[in-house]
CSV table of N, CA and C in Angstrom, one decimal:
chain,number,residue,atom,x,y,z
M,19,UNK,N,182.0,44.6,29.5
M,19,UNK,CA,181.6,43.9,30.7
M,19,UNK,C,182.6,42.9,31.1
M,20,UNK,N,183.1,42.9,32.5
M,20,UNK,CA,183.7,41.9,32.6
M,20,UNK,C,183.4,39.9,32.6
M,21,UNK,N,184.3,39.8,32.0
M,21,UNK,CA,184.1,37.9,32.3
M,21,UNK,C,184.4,37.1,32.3
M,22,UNK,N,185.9,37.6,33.1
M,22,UNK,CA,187.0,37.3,33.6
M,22,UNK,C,187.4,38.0,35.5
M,23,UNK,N,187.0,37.4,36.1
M,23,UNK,CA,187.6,37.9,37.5
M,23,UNK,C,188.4,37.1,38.4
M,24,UNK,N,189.8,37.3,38.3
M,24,UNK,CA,191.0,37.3,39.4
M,24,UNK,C,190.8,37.4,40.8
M,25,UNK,N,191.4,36.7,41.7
M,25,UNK,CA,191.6,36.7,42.9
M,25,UNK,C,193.1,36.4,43.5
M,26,UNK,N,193.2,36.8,45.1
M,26,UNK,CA,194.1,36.0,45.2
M,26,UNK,C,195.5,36.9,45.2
M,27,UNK,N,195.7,37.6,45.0
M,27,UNK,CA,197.1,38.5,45.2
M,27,UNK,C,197.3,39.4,46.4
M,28,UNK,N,198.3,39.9,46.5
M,28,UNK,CA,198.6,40.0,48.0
M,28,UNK,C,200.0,40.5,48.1
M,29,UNK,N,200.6,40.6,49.1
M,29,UNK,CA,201.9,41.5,49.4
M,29,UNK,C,202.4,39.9,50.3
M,30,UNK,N,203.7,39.9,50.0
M,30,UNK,CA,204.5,38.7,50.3
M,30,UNK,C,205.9,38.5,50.1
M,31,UNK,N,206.5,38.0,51.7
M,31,UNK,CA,207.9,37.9,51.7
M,31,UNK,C,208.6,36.9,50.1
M,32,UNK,N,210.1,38.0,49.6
M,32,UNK,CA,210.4,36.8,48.8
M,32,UNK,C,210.6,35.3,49.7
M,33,UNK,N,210.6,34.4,48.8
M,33,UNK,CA,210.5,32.9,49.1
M,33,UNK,C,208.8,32.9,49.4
M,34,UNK,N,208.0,33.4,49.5
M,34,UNK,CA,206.7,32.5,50.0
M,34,UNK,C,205.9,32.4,48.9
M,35,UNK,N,204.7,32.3,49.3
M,35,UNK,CA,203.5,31.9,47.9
M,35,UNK,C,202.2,32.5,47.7
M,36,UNK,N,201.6,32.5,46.9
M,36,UNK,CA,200.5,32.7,46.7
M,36,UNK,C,199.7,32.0,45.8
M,37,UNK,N,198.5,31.7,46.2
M,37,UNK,CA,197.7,31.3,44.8
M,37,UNK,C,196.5,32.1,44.3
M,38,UNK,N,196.7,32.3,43.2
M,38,UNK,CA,195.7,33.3,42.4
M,38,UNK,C,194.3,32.4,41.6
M,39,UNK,N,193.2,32.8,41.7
M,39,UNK,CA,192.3,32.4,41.1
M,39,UNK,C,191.6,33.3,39.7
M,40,UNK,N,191.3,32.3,38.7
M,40,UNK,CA,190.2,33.1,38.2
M,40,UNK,C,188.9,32.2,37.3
M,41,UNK,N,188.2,33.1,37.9
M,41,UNK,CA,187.2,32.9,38.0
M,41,UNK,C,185.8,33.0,36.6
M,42,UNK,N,185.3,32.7,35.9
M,42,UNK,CA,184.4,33.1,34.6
M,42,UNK,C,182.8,33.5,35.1
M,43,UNK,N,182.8,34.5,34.3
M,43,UNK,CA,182.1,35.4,35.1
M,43,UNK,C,180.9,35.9,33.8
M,44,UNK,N,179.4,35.1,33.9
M,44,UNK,CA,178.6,35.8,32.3
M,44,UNK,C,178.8,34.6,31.7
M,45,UNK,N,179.7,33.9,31.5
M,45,UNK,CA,179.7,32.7,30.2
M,45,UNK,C,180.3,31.4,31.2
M,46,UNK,N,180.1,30.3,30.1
M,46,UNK,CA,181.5,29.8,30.2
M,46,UNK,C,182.4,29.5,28.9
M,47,UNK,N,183.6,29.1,29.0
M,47,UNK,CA,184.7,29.4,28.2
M,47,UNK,C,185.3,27.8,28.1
M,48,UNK,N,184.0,26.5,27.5
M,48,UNK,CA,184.3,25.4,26.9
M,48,UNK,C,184.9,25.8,25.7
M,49,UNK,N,186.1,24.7,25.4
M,49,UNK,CA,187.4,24.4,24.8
M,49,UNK,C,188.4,25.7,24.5
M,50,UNK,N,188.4,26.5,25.6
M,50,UNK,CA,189.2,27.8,25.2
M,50,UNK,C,190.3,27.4,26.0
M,51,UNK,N,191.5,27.9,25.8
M,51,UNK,CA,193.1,27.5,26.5
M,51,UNK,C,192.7,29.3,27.6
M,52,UNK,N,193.5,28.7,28.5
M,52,UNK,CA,193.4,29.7,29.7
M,52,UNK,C,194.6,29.8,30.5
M,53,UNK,N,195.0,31.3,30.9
M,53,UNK,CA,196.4,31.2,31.1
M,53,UNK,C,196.3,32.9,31.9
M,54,UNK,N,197.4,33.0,32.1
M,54,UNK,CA,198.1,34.4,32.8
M,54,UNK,C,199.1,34.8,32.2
M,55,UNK,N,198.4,36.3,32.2
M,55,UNK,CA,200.0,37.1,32.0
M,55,UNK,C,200.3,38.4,33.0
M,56,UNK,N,201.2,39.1,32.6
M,56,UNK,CA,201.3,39.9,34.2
M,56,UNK,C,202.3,41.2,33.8
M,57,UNK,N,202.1,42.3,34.2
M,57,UNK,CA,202.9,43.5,33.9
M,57,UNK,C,203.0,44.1,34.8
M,58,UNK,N,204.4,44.5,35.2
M,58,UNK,CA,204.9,45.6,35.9
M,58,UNK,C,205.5,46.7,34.9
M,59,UNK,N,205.4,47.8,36.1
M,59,UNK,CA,205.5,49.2,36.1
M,59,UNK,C,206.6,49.7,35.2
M,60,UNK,N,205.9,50.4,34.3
M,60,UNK,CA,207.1,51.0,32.9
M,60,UNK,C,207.7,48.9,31.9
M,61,UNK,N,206.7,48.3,32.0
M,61,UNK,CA,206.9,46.9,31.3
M,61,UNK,C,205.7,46.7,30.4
M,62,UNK,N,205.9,46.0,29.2
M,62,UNK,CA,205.0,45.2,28.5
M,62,UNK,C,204.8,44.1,29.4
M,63,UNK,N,203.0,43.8,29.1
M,63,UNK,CA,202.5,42.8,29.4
M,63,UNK,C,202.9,41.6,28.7
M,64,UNK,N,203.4,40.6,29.6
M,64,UNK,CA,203.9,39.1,29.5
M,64,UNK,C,203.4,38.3,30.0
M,65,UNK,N,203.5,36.9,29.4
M,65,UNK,CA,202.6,35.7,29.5
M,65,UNK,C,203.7,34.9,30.5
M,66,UNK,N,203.0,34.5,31.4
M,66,UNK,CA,203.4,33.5,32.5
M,66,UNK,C,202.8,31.9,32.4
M,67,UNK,N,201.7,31.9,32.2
M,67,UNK,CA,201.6,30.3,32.4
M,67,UNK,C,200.2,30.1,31.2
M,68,UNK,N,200.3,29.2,30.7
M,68,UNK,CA,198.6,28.7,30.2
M,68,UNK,C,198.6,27.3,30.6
M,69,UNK,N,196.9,27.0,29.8
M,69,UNK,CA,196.3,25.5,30.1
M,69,UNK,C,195.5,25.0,29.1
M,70,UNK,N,195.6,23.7,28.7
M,70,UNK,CA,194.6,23.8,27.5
M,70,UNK,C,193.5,23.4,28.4
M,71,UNK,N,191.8,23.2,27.6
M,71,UNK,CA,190.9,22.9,28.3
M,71,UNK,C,191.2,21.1,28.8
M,72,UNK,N,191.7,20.4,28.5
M,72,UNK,CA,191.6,19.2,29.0
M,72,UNK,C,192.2,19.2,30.6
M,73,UNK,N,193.3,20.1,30.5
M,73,UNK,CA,194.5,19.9,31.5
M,73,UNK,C,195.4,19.6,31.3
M,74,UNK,N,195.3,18.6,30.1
M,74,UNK,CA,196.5,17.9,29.7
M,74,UNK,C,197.6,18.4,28.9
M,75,UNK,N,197.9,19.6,28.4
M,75,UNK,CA,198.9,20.7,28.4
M,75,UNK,C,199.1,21.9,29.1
M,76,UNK,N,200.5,22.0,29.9
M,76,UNK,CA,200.7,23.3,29.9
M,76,UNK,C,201.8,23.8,29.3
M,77,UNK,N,202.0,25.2,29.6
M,77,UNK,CA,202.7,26.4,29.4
M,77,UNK,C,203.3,27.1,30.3
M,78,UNK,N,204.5,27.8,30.6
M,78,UNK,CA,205.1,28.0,31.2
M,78,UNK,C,206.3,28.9,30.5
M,79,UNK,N,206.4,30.2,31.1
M,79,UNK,CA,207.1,31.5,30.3
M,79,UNK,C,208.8,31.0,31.5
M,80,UNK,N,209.7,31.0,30.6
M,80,UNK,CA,211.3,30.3,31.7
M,80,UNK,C,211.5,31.0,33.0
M,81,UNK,N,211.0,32.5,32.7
M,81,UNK,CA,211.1,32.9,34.0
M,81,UNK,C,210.5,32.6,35.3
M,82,UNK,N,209.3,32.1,35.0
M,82,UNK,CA,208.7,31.3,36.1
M,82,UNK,C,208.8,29.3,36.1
M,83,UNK,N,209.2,28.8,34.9
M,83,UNK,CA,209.1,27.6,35.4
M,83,UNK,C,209.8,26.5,36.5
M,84,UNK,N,209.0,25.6,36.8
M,84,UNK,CA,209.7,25.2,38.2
M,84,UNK,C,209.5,26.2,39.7
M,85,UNK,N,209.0,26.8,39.6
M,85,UNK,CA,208.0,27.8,40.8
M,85,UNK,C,206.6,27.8,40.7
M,86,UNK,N,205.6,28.1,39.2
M,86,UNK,CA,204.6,28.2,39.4
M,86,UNK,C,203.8,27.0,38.6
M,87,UNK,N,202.6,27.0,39.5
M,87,UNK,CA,202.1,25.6,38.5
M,87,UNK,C,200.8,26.2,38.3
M,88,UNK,N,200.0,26.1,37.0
M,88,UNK,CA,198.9,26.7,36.8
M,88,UNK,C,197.7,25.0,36.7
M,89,UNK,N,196.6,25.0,36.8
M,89,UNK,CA,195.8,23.9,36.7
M,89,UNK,C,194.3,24.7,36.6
M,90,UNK,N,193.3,24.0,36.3
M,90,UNK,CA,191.8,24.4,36.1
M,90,UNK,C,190.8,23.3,36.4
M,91,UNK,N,189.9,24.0,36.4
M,91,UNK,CA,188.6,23.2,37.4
M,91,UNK,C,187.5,23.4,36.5
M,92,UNK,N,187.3,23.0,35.5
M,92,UNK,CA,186.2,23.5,34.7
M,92,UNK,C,185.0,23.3,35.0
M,93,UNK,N,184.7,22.7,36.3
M,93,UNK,CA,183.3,22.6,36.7
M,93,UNK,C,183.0,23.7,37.6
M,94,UNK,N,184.0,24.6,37.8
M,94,UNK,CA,183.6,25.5,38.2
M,94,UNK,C,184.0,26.4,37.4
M,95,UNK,N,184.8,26.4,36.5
M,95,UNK,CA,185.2,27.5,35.4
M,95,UNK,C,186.5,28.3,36.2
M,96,UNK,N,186.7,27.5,36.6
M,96,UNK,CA,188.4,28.6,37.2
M,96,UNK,C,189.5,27.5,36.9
M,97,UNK,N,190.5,28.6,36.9
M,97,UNK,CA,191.8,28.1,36.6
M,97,UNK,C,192.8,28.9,37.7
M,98,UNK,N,193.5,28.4,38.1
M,98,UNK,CA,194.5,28.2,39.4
M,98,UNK,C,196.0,28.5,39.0
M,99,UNK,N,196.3,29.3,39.7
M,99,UNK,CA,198.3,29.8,39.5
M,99,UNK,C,198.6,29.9,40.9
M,100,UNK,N,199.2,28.9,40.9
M,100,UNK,CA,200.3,28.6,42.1
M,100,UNK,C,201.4,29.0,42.5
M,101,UNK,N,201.9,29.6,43.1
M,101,UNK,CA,203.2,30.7,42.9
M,101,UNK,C,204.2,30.1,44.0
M,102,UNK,N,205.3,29.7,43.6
M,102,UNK,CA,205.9,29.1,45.1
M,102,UNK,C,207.8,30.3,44.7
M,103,UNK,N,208.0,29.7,46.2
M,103,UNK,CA,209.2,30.6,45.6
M,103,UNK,C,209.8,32.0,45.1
M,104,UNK,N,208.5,32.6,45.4
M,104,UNK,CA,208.3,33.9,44.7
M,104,UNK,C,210.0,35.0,44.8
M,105,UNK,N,210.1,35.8,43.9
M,105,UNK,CA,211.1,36.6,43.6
M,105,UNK,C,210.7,38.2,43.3
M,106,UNK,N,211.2,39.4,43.6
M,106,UNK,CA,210.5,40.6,44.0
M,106,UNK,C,210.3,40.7,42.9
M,107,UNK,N,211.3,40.1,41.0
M,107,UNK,CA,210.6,40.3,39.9
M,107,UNK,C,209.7,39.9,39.9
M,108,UNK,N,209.2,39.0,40.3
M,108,UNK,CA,207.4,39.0,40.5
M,108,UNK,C,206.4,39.6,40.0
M,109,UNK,N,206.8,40.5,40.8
M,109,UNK,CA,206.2,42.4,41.3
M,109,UNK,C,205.0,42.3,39.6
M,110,UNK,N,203.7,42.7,39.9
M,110,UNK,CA,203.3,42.7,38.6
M,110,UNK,C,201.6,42.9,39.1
M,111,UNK,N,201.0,43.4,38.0
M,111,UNK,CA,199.7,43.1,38.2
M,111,UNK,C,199.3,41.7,37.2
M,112,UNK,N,199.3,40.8,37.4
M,112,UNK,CA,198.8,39.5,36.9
M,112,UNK,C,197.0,39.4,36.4
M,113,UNK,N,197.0,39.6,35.1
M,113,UNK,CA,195.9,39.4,34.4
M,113,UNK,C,195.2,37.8,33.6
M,114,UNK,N,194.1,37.6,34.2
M,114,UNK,CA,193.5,36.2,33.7
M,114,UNK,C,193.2,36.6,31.9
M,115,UNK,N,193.4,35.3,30.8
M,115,UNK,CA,193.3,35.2,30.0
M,115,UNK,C,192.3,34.1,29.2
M,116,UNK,N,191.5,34.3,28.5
M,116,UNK,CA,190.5,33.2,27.9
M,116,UNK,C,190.6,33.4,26.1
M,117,UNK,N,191.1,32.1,25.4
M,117,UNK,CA,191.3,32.3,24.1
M,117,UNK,C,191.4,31.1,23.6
M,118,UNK,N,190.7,31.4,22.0
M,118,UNK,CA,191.4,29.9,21.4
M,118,UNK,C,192.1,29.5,20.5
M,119,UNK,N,193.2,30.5,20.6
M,119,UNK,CA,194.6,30.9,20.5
M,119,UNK,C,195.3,29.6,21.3
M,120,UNK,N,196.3,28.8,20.4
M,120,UNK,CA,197.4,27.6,21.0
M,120,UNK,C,198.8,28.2,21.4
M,121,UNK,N,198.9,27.8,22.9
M,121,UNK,CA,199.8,28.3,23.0
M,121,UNK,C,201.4,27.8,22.1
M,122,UNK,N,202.3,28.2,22.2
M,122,UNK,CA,203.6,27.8,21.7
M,122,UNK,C,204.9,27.9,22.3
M,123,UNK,N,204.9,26.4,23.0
M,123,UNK,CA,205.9,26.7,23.7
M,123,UNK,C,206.2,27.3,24.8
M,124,UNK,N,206.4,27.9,25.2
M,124,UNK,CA,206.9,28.9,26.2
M,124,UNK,C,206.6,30.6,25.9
M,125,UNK,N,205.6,30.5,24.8
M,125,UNK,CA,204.6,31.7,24.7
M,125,UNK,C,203.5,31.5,24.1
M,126,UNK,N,202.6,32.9,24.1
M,126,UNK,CA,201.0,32.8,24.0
M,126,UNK,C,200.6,34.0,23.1
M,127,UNK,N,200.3,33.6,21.9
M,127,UNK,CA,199.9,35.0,21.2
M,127,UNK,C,198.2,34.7,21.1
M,128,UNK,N,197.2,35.4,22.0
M,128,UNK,CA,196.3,35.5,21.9
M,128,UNK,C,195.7,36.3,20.8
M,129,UNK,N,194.4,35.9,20.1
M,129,UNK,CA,193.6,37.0,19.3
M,129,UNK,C,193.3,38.3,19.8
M,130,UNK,N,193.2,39.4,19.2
M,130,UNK,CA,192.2,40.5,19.4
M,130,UNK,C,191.6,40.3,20.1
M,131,UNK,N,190.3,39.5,20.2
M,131,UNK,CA,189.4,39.2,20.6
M,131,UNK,C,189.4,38.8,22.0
M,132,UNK,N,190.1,38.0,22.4
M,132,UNK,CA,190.8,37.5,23.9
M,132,UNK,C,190.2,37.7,25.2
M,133,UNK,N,189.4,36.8,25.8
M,133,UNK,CA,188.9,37.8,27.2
M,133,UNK,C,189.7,37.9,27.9
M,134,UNK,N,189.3,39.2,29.0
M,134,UNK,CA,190.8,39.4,30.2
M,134,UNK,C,190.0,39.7,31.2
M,135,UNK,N,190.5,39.5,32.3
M,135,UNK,CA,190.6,40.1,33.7
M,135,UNK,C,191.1,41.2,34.1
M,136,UNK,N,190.3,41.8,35.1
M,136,UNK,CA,191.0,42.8,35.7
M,136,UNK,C,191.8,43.4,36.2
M,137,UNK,N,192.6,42.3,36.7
M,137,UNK,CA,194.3,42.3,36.8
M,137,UNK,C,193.8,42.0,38.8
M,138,UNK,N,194.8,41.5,38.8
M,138,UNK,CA,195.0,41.4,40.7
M,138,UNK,C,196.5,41.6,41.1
M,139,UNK,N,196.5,42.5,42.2
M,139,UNK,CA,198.1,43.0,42.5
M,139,UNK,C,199.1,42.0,43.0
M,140,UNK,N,200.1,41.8,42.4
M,140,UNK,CA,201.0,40.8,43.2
M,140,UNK,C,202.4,41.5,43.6
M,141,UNK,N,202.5,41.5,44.9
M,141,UNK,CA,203.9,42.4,45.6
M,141,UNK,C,204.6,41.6,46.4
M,142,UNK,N,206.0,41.7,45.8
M,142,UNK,CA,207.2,40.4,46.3
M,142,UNK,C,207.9,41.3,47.0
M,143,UNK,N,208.5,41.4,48.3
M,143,UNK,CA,209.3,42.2,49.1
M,143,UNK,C,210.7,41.7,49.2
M,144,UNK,N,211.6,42.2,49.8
M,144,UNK,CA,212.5,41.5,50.0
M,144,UNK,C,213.3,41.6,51.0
């Protein structure tokens, strides 16, 4: 069952933006770190941004930092990816993440266990 759902992707000139939502869906996901990762076509799935539950940490994969800014709203249970700048590597299906797994640095090794989203399309033109 899903309980994790994404929003928010879209087809877009390089240089513009998007922001992606997701959404907790069945539960909620108090003190779990929350974050994105994203895979394009013939690629392993890679981590782009997390958050701890306070807000007061994030995470950030080099390829995106300084473009995207991720934040959460826990009163509504979503977390927010901000995309500025965008670049056609982009290009990806971007999947929501729920775990209480710490991130490290500039990566995220989630548990087995891990909830995900159903991915939402993101297409950078050029």
């Amino acid at each position: 069952q899903v309980q994790l759902v994404e929003s928010g992707g879209g087809l877009v000139q390089a240089g513009g933006s998007l922001r992606l939502s997701c959404a907790a869906s069945g539960r909620t996901f108090s003190g779990y770190v929350m974050g994105w990762f994203r895979q394009a076509p013939g690629k392993e799935r890679a981590f782009v941004a997390a958050i701890s539950w306070s807000g007061g940490s994030t995470y950030y994969a080099d390829s995106v930092k300084g473009r995207f800014t991720i934040s959460r709203d826990n009163a509504k249970n979503t977390v927010l990816l901000q995309m500025n700048s965008l670049k056609p590597e982009d290009t990806a299906v971007y999947y929501c993440a729920a775990d209480l797994a710490p991130p490290n640095g500039n990566s995220w090794r989630v548990h087995e266990n891990a909830r995900w989203g159903q991915g939402t399309q993101v297409t950078v033109s050029s």
